[in-house]
Amino acid sequence: MSNSDYTFMQVVEGNGSFSQKGDTGVSQGVKTLQTYLKEIGYTISDASGRFQSSTKKAVEGFQYELGITQDGVAGSGTCLRLNTVHSSKYFNKYGKPLNTSQWGQSKILSGNFNDTDLMARIILAESGYENLDDEKGVAIVIKNRSVNSSRYWETSEKYPKASIYARVIGKASQYATANSSNEIARVPRRGYHGKQADGFIDPAWKKAVNLAGNIIDGTKISVTAYKVNGLSISSQTKTINTTDNKQYLNQTAWSLYKSYYDSGDVVTSVQPLAFLTTAKSNVIFKVK
């Protein structure tokens, strides 16, 4: 069948599909498909309603993002998801796919990014799709580094177009995920684990965007974590928030925390908090 035999909504409802094989001329359904893909950040060189190679590549990219079969054919599953997400801020405003020349410290420090988008990419990339609890820890650290000490940021004199958040994230050797090679930051899979009931939005991506917004608007970020007694983890829990504790919170690897602790630089009256009790990697604690 030809692409022009179906409207976009007919394919959404389960009738027909759009493909390069079915391209026999201009199709309004394909044109709608192309418009929606472009709205969420995909590049299509010929978006006039013909299903050419750049449209196929964009469909495959979207299918990859959503975690569905990447066959380059826009059937009901693909079009249903695209119809749902193209008007969502989690897709049309934040997280648009970037290539390696569009991401990295130099681009970040040039002031190329919306702050919410920038921080959401780092929060997700630092935590991964499976560690939603860790996202709060990353967000807290970004927020604290932006207000606590100039040693955590590049100067505005050196990078006048970059926001404070960009100067924190773009500082050398601070966030490896800010490097151009990091695929999660460049191309966050915005709908990877997203269910239809949740608008096909990946929970980790949605949380990353929301936490980034919380940093900007000053909303408290509360976190529950395991309480650490010296270097022995107990099962006790404690809740803290950035408004009350932001001037004390730091994040580091367990080995570096141990060196702080052994040298007496950790405040002993306040127990540090560890997020990953097995790997003992991301530790949030107070220093003297």
PDB file of C-alpha atoms in Angstrom:
ATOM      1  CA  MET A   1       0.000   0.000   0.000  1.00  0.00           C
ATOM      2  CA  SER A   2       1.061   3.602  -0.613  1.00  0.00           C
ATOM      3  CA  ASN A   3       1.820   6.048   2.217  1.00  0.00           C
ATOM      4  CA  SER A   4      -0.794   8.374   0.741  1.00  0.00           C
ATOM      5  CA  ASP A   5      -3.530   5.797   1.409  1.00  0.00           C
ATOM      6  CA  TYR A   6      -3.544   6.718   5.105  1.00  0.00           C
ATOM      7  CA  THR A   7      -3.793   9.787   7.283  1.00  0.00           C
ATOM      8  CA  PHE A   8      -1.522  10.090  10.302  1.00  0.00           C
ATOM      9  CA  MET A   9      -4.407   9.458  12.711  1.00  0.00           C
ATOM     10  CA  GLN A  10      -5.475   6.364  10.803  1.00  0.00           C
ATOM     11  CA  VAL A  11      -2.022   4.901  11.379  1.00  0.00           C
ATOM     12  CA  VAL A  12      -2.178   5.939  15.049  1.00  0.00           C
ATOM     13  CA  GLU A  13      -5.431   4.000  15.313  1.00  0.00           C
ATOM     14  CA  GLY A  14      -3.886   0.878  13.804  1.00  0.00           C
ATOM     15  CA  ASN A  15      -4.606   1.200  10.087  1.00  0.00           C
ATOM     16  CA  GLY A  16      -1.613   1.030   7.754  1.00  0.00           C
ATOM     17  CA  SER A  17       1.895   2.425   8.161  1.00  0.00           C
ATOM     18  CA  PHE A  18       4.381   4.833   6.587  1.00  0.00           C
ATOM     19  CA  SER A  19       7.646   3.606   5.105  1.00  0.00           C
ATOM     20  CA  GLN A  20      10.274   4.330   2.491  1.00  0.00           C
ATOM     21  CA  LYS A  21       8.979   1.359   0.516  1.00  0.00           C
ATOM     22  CA  GLY A  22       5.497   2.902   0.420  1.00  0.00           C
ATOM     23  CA  ASP A  23       6.723   6.240  -0.897  1.00  0.00           C
ATOM     24  CA  THR A  24       4.968   6.894  -4.209  1.00  0.00           C
ATOM     25  CA  GLY A  25       4.537  10.643  -3.835  1.00  0.00           C
ATOM     26  CA  VAL A  26       3.630  13.346  -1.365  1.00  0.00           C
ATOM     27  CA  SER A  27       1.606  12.111   1.622  1.00  0.00           C
ATOM     28  CA  GLN A  28      -0.064  14.441   4.134  1.00  0.00           C
ATOM     29  CA  GLY A  29       0.233  11.706   6.726  1.00  0.00           C
ATOM     30  CA  VAL A  30       3.988  11.522   6.223  1.00  0.00           C
ATOM     31  CA  LYS A  31       4.174  15.305   6.364  1.00  0.00           C
ATOM     32  CA  THR A  32       2.490  15.236   9.795  1.00  0.00           C
ATOM     33  CA  LEU A  33       4.923  12.517  10.872  1.00  0.00           C
ATOM     34  CA  GLN A  34       7.837  14.675   9.749  1.00  0.00           C
ATOM     35  CA  THR A  35       6.487  17.780  11.482  1.00  0.00           C
ATOM     36  CA  TYR A  36       6.157  15.966  14.799  1.00  0.00           C
ATOM     37  CA  LEU A  37       9.626  14.424  14.527  1.00  0.00           C
ATOM     38  CA  LYS A  38      11.140  17.838  13.820  1.00  0.00           C
ATOM     39  CA  GLU A  39       9.298  19.349  16.810  1.00  0.00           C
ATOM     40  CA  ILE A  40      11.106  16.952  19.149  1.00  0.00           C
ATOM     41  CA  GLY A  41      14.518  17.558  17.635  1.00  0.00           C
ATOM     42  CA  TYR A  42      15.034  15.263  14.654  1.00  0.00           C
ATOM     43  CA  THR A  43      16.565  16.603  11.457  1.00  0.00           C
ATOM     44  CA  ILE A  44      14.781  15.791   8.194  1.00  0.00           C
ATOM     45  CA  SER A  45      16.323  17.280   5.079  1.00  0.00           C
ATOM     46  CA  ASP A  46      13.190  16.849   2.933  1.00  0.00           C
ATOM     47  CA  ALA A  47      10.059  17.291   5.043  1.00  0.00           C
ATOM     48  CA  SER A  48       7.623  17.879   2.186  1.00  0.00           C
ATOM     49  CA  GLY A  49       5.695  14.635   2.643  1.00  0.00           C
ATOM     50  CA  ARG A  50       8.008  12.209   0.848  1.00  0.00           C
ATOM     51  CA  PHE A  51       9.381   9.332   2.971  1.00  0.00           C
ATOM     52  CA  GLN A  52      13.062   9.535   2.029  1.00  0.00           C
ATOM     53  CA  SER A  53      16.225   8.332   3.799  1.00  0.00           C
ATOM     54  CA  SER A  54      16.400  11.211   6.315  1.00  0.00           C
ATOM     55  CA  THR A  55      12.824  10.478   7.423  1.00  0.00           C
ATOM     56  CA  LYS A  56      13.675   6.798   7.839  1.00  0.00           C
ATOM     57  CA  LYS A  57      16.726   7.724   9.921  1.00  0.00           C
ATOM     58  CA  ALA A  58      14.620  10.036  12.107  1.00  0.00           C
ATOM     59  CA  VAL A  59      12.001   7.310  12.638  1.00  0.00           C
ATOM     60  CA  GLU A  60      14.748   4.864  13.628  1.00  0.00           C
ATOM     61  CA  GLY A  61      16.175   7.416  16.068  1.00  0.00           C
ATOM     62  CA  PHE A  62      12.779   7.940  17.645  1.00  0.00           C
ATOM     63  CA  GLN A  63      12.190   4.196  17.901  1.00  0.00           C
ATOM     64  CA  TYR A  64      15.555   3.818  19.625  1.00  0.00           C
ATOM     65  CA  GLU A  65      14.639   6.580  22.062  1.00  0.00           C
ATOM     66  CA  LEU A  66      11.378   4.899  22.941  1.00  0.00           C
ATOM     67  CA  GLY A  67      12.921   1.450  23.271  1.00  0.00           C
ATOM     68  CA  ILE A  68      10.865  -0.171  20.501  1.00  0.00           C
ATOM     69  CA  THR A  69      11.849  -2.103  17.357  1.00  0.00           C
ATOM     70  CA  GLN A  70      14.068   0.031  15.110  1.00  0.00           C
ATOM     71  CA  ASP A  71      12.843  -0.913  11.667  1.00  0.00           C
ATOM     72  CA  GLY A  72      12.385   2.591  10.225  1.00  0.00           C
ATOM     73  CA  VAL A  73       8.706   1.884   9.538  1.00  0.00           C
ATOM     74  CA  ALA A  74       6.219   4.239  11.207  1.00  0.00           C
ATOM     75  CA  GLY A  75       3.412   1.890  12.156  1.00  0.00           C
ATOM     76  CA  SER A  76       0.725   2.283  14.793  1.00  0.00           C
ATOM     77  CA  GLY A  77       3.109   1.783  17.766  1.00  0.00           C
ATOM     78  CA  THR A  78       5.535   4.423  16.547  1.00  0.00           C
ATOM     79  CA  CYS A  79       2.879   6.921  15.490  1.00  0.00           C
ATOM     80  CA  LEU A  80       0.849   6.476  18.682  1.00  0.00           C
ATOM     81  CA  ARG A  81       3.920   7.329  20.759  1.00  0.00           C
ATOM     82  CA  LEU A  82       4.901  10.233  18.526  1.00  0.00           C
ATOM     83  CA  ASN A  83       1.361  11.624  18.581  1.00  0.00           C
ATOM     84  CA  THR A  84       1.450  11.503  22.392  1.00  0.00           C
ATOM     85  CA  VAL A  85       4.892  12.996  23.037  1.00  0.00           C
ATOM     86  CA  HIS A  86       5.365  15.655  20.364  1.00  0.00           C
ATOM     87  CA  SER A  87       3.501  18.263  22.447  1.00  0.00           C
ATOM     88  CA  SER A  88       5.211  17.319  25.741  1.00  0.00           C
ATOM     89  CA  LYS A  89       7.838  19.658  27.202  1.00  0.00           C
ATOM     90  CA  TYR A  90       9.906  16.574  28.052  1.00  0.00           C
ATOM     91  CA  PHE A  91      10.310  16.064  24.295  1.00  0.00           C
ATOM     92  CA  ASN A  92       9.714  19.309  22.408  1.00  0.00           C
ATOM     93  CA  LYS A  93      11.565  21.580  24.846  1.00  0.00           C
ATOM     94  CA  TYR A  94      14.177  19.441  26.567  1.00  0.00           C
ATOM     95  CA  GLY A  95      16.478  16.584  25.638  1.00  0.00           C
ATOM     96  CA  LYS A  96      16.593  16.969  21.873  1.00  0.00           C
ATOM     97  CA  PRO A  97      19.206  14.701  20.232  1.00  0.00           C
ATOM     98  CA  LEU A  98      22.668  16.225  19.866  1.00  0.00           C
ATOM     99  CA  ASN A  99      25.704  15.068  17.905  1.00  0.00           C
ATOM    100  CA  THR A 100      29.239  15.112  19.299  1.00  0.00           C
ATOM    101  CA  SER A 101      29.932  18.567  17.872  1.00  0.00           C
ATOM    102  CA  GLN A 102      26.984  20.018  19.812  1.00  0.00           C
ATOM    103  CA  TRP A 103      27.896  18.690  23.270  1.00  0.00           C
ATOM    104  CA  GLY A 104      30.951  19.019  25.509  1.00  0.00           C
ATOM    105  CA  GLN A 105      32.575  21.455  27.946  1.00  0.00           C
ATOM    106  CA  SER A 106      33.356  24.082  25.311  1.00  0.00           C
ATOM    107  CA  LYS A 107      29.751  24.165  24.075  1.00  0.00           C
ATOM    108  CA  ILE A 108      28.403  24.261  27.606  1.00  0.00           C
ATOM    109  CA  LEU A 109      30.711  27.102  28.623  1.00  0.00           C
ATOM    110  CA  SER A 110      29.790  29.019  25.475  1.00  0.00           C
ATOM    111  CA  GLY A 111      26.318  29.435  26.960  1.00  0.00           C
ATOM    112  CA  ASN A 112      24.586  27.333  24.303  1.00  0.00           C
ATOM    113  CA  PHE A 113      22.111  25.611  26.612  1.00  0.00           C
ATOM    114  CA  ASN A 114      18.882  26.270  28.428  1.00  0.00           C
ATOM    115  CA  ASP A 115      19.712  25.672  32.113  1.00  0.00           C
ATOM    116  CA  THR A 116      16.910  23.171  32.719  1.00  0.00           C
ATOM    117  CA  ASP A 117      17.886  21.172  29.654  1.00  0.00           C
ATOM    118  CA  LEU A 118      21.580  21.250  30.562  1.00  0.00           C
ATOM    119  CA  MET A 119      21.143  20.138  34.160  1.00  0.00           C
ATOM    120  CA  ALA A 120      18.565  17.471  33.267  1.00  0.00           C
ATOM    121  CA  ARG A 121      21.040  15.880  30.840  1.00  0.00           C
ATOM    122  CA  ILE A 122      23.758  15.772  33.506  1.00  0.00           C
ATOM    123  CA  ILE A 123      21.421  14.531  36.252  1.00  0.00           C
ATOM    124  CA  LEU A 124      20.280  11.658  34.046  1.00  0.00           C
ATOM    125  CA  ALA A 125      23.733  10.827  32.690  1.00  0.00           C
ATOM    126  CA  GLU A 126      25.340  10.829  36.142  1.00  0.00           C
ATOM    127  CA  SER A 127      22.638   8.549  37.564  1.00  0.00           C
ATOM    128  CA  GLY A 128      21.475   6.358  34.678  1.00  0.00           C
ATOM    129  CA  TYR A 129      17.949   5.214  33.891  1.00  0.00           C
ATOM    130  CA  GLU A 130      17.654   2.747  36.764  1.00  0.00           C
ATOM    131  CA  ASN A 131      18.790   4.907  39.702  1.00  0.00           C
ATOM    132  CA  LEU A 132      16.046   7.437  40.353  1.00  0.00           C
ATOM    133  CA  ASP A 133      17.101   7.946  43.975  1.00  0.00           C
ATOM    134  CA  ASP A 134      20.600   8.949  42.881  1.00  0.00           C
ATOM    135  CA  GLU A 135      19.179  11.737  40.729  1.00  0.00           C
ATOM    136  CA  LYS A 136      18.296  13.781  43.800  1.00  0.00           C
ATOM    137  CA  GLY A 137      21.854  13.478  45.060  1.00  0.00           C
ATOM    138  CA  VAL A 138      23.272  14.728  41.762  1.00  0.00           C
ATOM    139  CA  ALA A 139      20.783  17.611  41.698  1.00  0.00           C
ATOM    140  CA  ILE A 140      21.656  18.602  45.264  1.00  0.00           C
ATOM    141  CA  VAL A 141      25.357  18.654  44.459  1.00  0.00           C
ATOM    142  CA  ILE A 142      24.880  20.807  41.346  1.00  0.00           C
ATOM    143  CA  LYS A 143      22.757  23.224  43.340  1.00  0.00           C
ATOM    144  CA  ASN A 144      25.233  23.377  46.210  1.00  0.00           C
ATOM    145  CA  ARG A 145      28.233  23.827  43.953  1.00  0.00           C
ATOM    146  CA  SER A 146      26.521  26.752  42.274  1.00  0.00           C
ATOM    147  CA  VAL A 147      26.132  28.680  45.541  1.00  0.00           C
ATOM    148  CA  ASN A 148      28.765  27.467  47.989  1.00  0.00           C
ATOM    149  CA  SER A 149      32.271  27.866  46.648  1.00  0.00           C
ATOM    150  CA  SER A 150      33.934  29.404  43.609  1.00  0.00           C
ATOM    151  CA  ARG A 151      36.346  26.453  43.475  1.00  0.00           C
ATOM    152  CA  TYR A 152      33.475  24.502  41.899  1.00  0.00           C
ATOM    153  CA  TRP A 153      32.873  26.850  38.970  1.00  0.00           C
ATOM    154  CA  GLU A 154      34.535  28.725  36.155  1.00  0.00           C
ATOM    155  CA  THR A 155      34.429  32.517  36.419  1.00  0.00           C
ATOM    156  CA  SER A 156      31.900  34.711  34.648  1.00  0.00           C
ATOM    157  CA  GLU A 157      34.776  36.923  33.494  1.00  0.00           C
ATOM    158  CA  LYS A 158      36.211  34.013  31.544  1.00  0.00           C
ATOM    159  CA  TYR A 159      32.855  32.712  30.306  1.00  0.00           C
ATOM    160  CA  PRO A 160      30.463  35.700  30.270  1.00  0.00           C
ATOM    161  CA  LYS A 161      27.746  33.950  28.237  1.00  0.00           C
ATOM    162  CA  ALA A 162      27.527  30.914  30.503  1.00  0.00           C
ATOM    163  CA  SER A 163      25.152  30.712  33.462  1.00  0.00           C
ATOM    164  CA  ILE A 164      26.412  29.688  36.901  1.00  0.00           C
ATOM    165  CA  TYR A 165      25.066  26.176  36.288  1.00  0.00           C
ATOM    166  CA  ALA A 166      26.910  25.951  32.971  1.00  0.00           C
ATOM    167  CA  ARG A 167      30.101  27.164  34.665  1.00  0.00           C
ATOM    168  CA  VAL A 168      29.730  24.457  37.335  1.00  0.00           C
ATOM    169  CA  ILE A 169      28.967  21.643  34.902  1.00  0.00           C
ATOM    170  CA  GLY A 170      31.539  22.781  32.357  1.00  0.00           C
ATOM    171  CA  LYS A 171      34.417  23.079  34.806  1.00  0.00           C
ATOM    172  CA  ALA A 172      37.246  20.772  33.804  1.00  0.00           C
ATOM    173  CA  SER A 173      37.384  17.316  35.428  1.00  0.00           C
ATOM    174  CA  GLN A 174      34.170  17.889  37.390  1.00  0.00           C
ATOM    175  CA  TYR A 175      31.548  16.037  35.325  1.00  0.00           C
ATOM    176  CA  ALA A 176      32.801  13.386  32.909  1.00  0.00           C
ATOM    177  CA  THR A 177      29.269  13.235  31.495  1.00  0.00           C
ATOM    178  CA  ALA A 178      29.793  16.757  30.125  1.00  0.00           C
ATOM    179  CA  ASN A 179      32.252  15.312  27.592  1.00  0.00           C
ATOM    180  CA  SER A 180      31.140  15.089  23.980  1.00  0.00           C
ATOM    181  CA  SER A 181      31.454  11.295  24.024  1.00  0.00           C
ATOM    182  CA  ASN A 182      28.716  10.755  26.608  1.00  0.00           C
ATOM    183  CA  GLU A 183      25.721   9.386  24.728  1.00  0.00           C
ATOM    184  CA  ILE A 184      23.174   9.564  27.562  1.00  0.00           C
ATOM    185  CA  ALA A 185      23.757  13.307  27.943  1.00  0.00           C
ATOM    186  CA  ARG A 186      23.806  13.910  24.193  1.00  0.00           C
ATOM    187  CA  VAL A 187      20.829  11.703  23.333  1.00  0.00           C
ATOM    188  CA  PRO A 188      18.746  11.014  26.430  1.00  0.00           C
ATOM    189  CA  ARG A 189      16.252   8.233  25.729  1.00  0.00           C
ATOM    190  CA  ARG A 190      13.316  10.346  26.802  1.00  0.00           C
ATOM    191  CA  GLY A 191      10.737   7.589  26.457  1.00  0.00           C
ATOM    192  CA  TYR A 192      12.830   4.468  27.069  1.00  0.00           C
ATOM    193  CA  HIS A 193      10.857   3.108  30.049  1.00  0.00           C
ATOM    194  CA  GLY A 194       7.808   5.290  29.505  1.00  0.00           C
ATOM    195  CA  LYS A 195       4.422   3.605  29.660  1.00  0.00           C
ATOM    196  CA  GLN A 196       1.331   4.797  27.818  1.00  0.00           C
ATOM    197  CA  ALA A 197      -0.377   5.731  31.089  1.00  0.00           C
ATOM    198  CA  ASP A 198       2.545   8.107  31.792  1.00  0.00           C
ATOM    199  CA  GLY A 199       2.530   9.649  28.340  1.00  0.00           C
ATOM    200  CA  PHE A 200       5.437   7.475  27.146  1.00  0.00           C
ATOM    201  CA  ILE A 201       7.867   9.604  29.185  1.00  0.00           C
ATOM    202  CA  ASP A 202      10.790   7.759  30.739  1.00  0.00           C
ATOM    203  CA  PRO A 203      10.500   8.148  34.559  1.00  0.00           C
ATOM    204  CA  ALA A 204      14.198   8.936  34.990  1.00  0.00           C
ATOM    205  CA  TRP A 205      14.146  11.616  32.291  1.00  0.00           C
ATOM    206  CA  LYS A 206      10.981  13.187  33.671  1.00  0.00           C
ATOM    207  CA  LYS A 207      12.489  13.282  37.153  1.00  0.00           C
ATOM    208  CA  ALA A 208      15.741  14.765  35.836  1.00  0.00           C
ATOM    209  CA  VAL A 209      13.870  17.602  34.098  1.00  0.00           C
ATOM    210  CA  ASN A 210      11.727  18.248  37.181  1.00  0.00           C
ATOM    211  CA  LEU A 211      14.749  18.297  39.500  1.00  0.00           C
ATOM    212  CA  ALA A 212      16.532  20.725  37.193  1.00  0.00           C
ATOM    213  CA  GLY A 213      13.466  22.953  37.394  1.00  0.00           C
ATOM    214  CA  ASN A 214      13.507  22.661  41.192  1.00  0.00           C
ATOM    215  CA  ILE A 215      17.102  23.911  41.274  1.00  0.00           C
ATOM    216  CA  ILE A 216      16.245  26.966  39.207  1.00  0.00           C
ATOM    217  CA  ASP A 217      13.062  27.938  41.035  1.00  0.00           C
ATOM    218  CA  GLY A 218      14.438  27.205  44.512  1.00  0.00           C
ATOM    219  CA  THR A 219      12.119  24.323  45.369  1.00  0.00           C
ATOM    220  CA  LYS A 220      13.405  22.178  48.237  1.00  0.00           C
ATOM    221  CA  ILE A 221      14.884  18.841  47.235  1.00  0.00           C
ATOM    222  CA  SER A 222      14.521  16.302  50.025  1.00  0.00           C
ATOM    223  CA  VAL A 223      16.315  12.980  50.038  1.00  0.00           C
ATOM    224  CA  THR A 224      16.145   9.863  52.197  1.00  0.00           C
ATOM    225  CA  ALA A 225      19.351   7.861  52.406  1.00  0.00           C
ATOM    226  CA  TYR A 226      21.245   5.400  54.577  1.00  0.00           C
ATOM    227  CA  LYS A 227      22.899   6.832  57.634  1.00  0.00           C
ATOM    228  CA  VAL A 228      26.622   6.127  57.869  1.00  0.00           C
ATOM    229  CA  ASN A 229      28.259   5.595  61.253  1.00  0.00           C
ATOM    230  CA  GLY A 230      31.933   6.189  60.587  1.00  0.00           C
ATOM    231  CA  LEU A 231      32.596   3.774  57.756  1.00  0.00           C
ATOM    232  CA  SER A 232      29.974   1.214  58.773  1.00  0.00           C
ATOM    233  CA  ILE A 233      26.550   1.511  57.123  1.00  0.00           C
ATOM    234  CA  SER A 234      23.512   0.954  59.304  1.00  0.00           C
ATOM    235  CA  SER A 235      19.880   0.593  58.191  1.00  0.00           C
ATOM    236  CA  GLN A 236      18.774   3.855  59.814  1.00  0.00           C
ATOM    237  CA  THR A 237      17.387   6.545  57.529  1.00  0.00           C
ATOM    238  CA  LYS A 238      17.423  10.303  57.676  1.00  0.00           C
ATOM    239  CA  THR A 239      15.783  13.032  55.572  1.00  0.00           C
ATOM    240  CA  ILE A 240      17.628  16.248  54.733  1.00  0.00           C
ATOM    241  CA  ASN A 241      16.904  19.172  52.433  1.00  0.00           C
ATOM    242  CA  THR A 242      19.044  21.703  50.638  1.00  0.00           C
ATOM    243  CA  THR A 243      17.512  24.763  52.261  1.00  0.00           C
ATOM    244  CA  ASP A 244      18.721  23.763  55.720  1.00  0.00           C
ATOM    245  CA  ASN A 245      21.921  21.943  54.817  1.00  0.00           C
ATOM    246  CA  LYS A 246      23.121  23.261  51.474  1.00  0.00           C
ATOM    247  CA  GLN A 247      26.176  25.030  52.858  1.00  0.00           C
ATOM    248  CA  TYR A 248      27.532  21.748  54.209  1.00  0.00           C
ATOM    249  CA  LEU A 249      26.681  19.130  51.610  1.00  0.00           C
ATOM    250  CA  ASN A 250      29.406  17.694  49.412  1.00  0.00           C
ATOM    251  CA  GLN A 251      29.541  14.649  47.149  1.00  0.00           C
ATOM    252  CA  THR A 252      32.530  12.460  46.421  1.00  0.00           C
ATOM    253  CA  ALA A 253      33.631   8.891  45.797  1.00  0.00           C
ATOM    254  CA  TRP A 254      33.845   6.585  48.795  1.00  0.00           C
ATOM    255  CA  SER A 255      37.656   6.375  48.672  1.00  0.00           C
ATOM    256  CA  LEU A 256      38.027  10.154  48.765  1.00  0.00           C
ATOM    257  CA  TYR A 257      35.459  10.423  51.549  1.00  0.00           C
ATOM    258  CA  LYS A 258      37.495   7.903  53.573  1.00  0.00           C
ATOM    259  CA  SER A 259      40.598  10.064  53.174  1.00  0.00           C
ATOM    260  CA  TYR A 260      38.613  13.082  54.439  1.00  0.00           C
ATOM    261  CA  TYR A 261      37.334  11.024  57.342  1.00  0.00           C
ATOM    262  CA  ASP A 262      40.751   9.599  58.255  1.00  0.00           C
ATOM    263  CA  SER A 263      42.328  13.056  58.215  1.00  0.00           C
ATOM    264  CA  GLY A 264      39.624  14.421  60.545  1.00  0.00           C
ATOM    265  CA  ASP A 265      38.000  16.747  58.005  1.00  0.00           C
ATOM    266  CA  VAL A 266      34.476  15.323  58.341  1.00  0.00           C
ATOM    267  CA  VAL A 267      32.160  16.901  60.907  1.00  0.00           C
ATOM    268  CA  THR A 268      31.690  14.097  63.432  1.00  0.00           C
ATOM    269  CA  SER A 269      28.513  15.525  64.959  1.00  0.00           C
ATOM    270  CA  VAL A 270      26.606  15.014  61.697  1.00  0.00           C
ATOM    271  CA  GLN A 271      26.608  11.581  60.074  1.00  0.00           C
ATOM    272  CA  PRO A 272      27.369  11.460  56.339  1.00  0.00           C
ATOM    273  CA  LEU A 273      24.796   9.999  53.974  1.00  0.00           C
ATOM    274  CA  ALA A 274      25.554   7.313  51.373  1.00  0.00           C
ATOM    275  CA  PHE A 275      23.262   6.641  48.407  1.00  0.00           C
ATOM    276  CA  LEU A 276      24.750   3.398  47.060  1.00  0.00           C
ATOM    277  CA  THR A 277      25.278   0.991  49.931  1.00  0.00           C
ATOM    278  CA  THR A 278      26.726  -1.793  47.754  1.00  0.00           C
ATOM    279  CA  ALA A 279      29.186   0.019  45.512  1.00  0.00           C
ATOM    280  CA  LYS A 280      29.793   2.715  48.158  1.00  0.00           C
ATOM    281  CA  SER A 281      30.413   5.222  45.391  1.00  0.00           C
ATOM    282  CA  ASN A 282      28.347   8.405  45.752  1.00  0.00           C
ATOM    283  CA  VAL A 283      28.651   9.785  49.283  1.00  0.00           C
ATOM    284  CA  ILE A 284      27.039  12.979  50.527  1.00  0.00           C
ATOM    285  CA  PHE A 285      28.466  14.361  53.757  1.00  0.00           C
ATOM    286  CA  LYS A 286      29.351  17.495  55.718  1.00  0.00           C
ATOM    287  CA  VAL A 287      32.904  18.790  56.032  1.00  0.00           C
ATOM    288  CA  LYS A 288      34.448  21.056  58.649  1.00  0.00           C
TER     289      LYS A 288
END
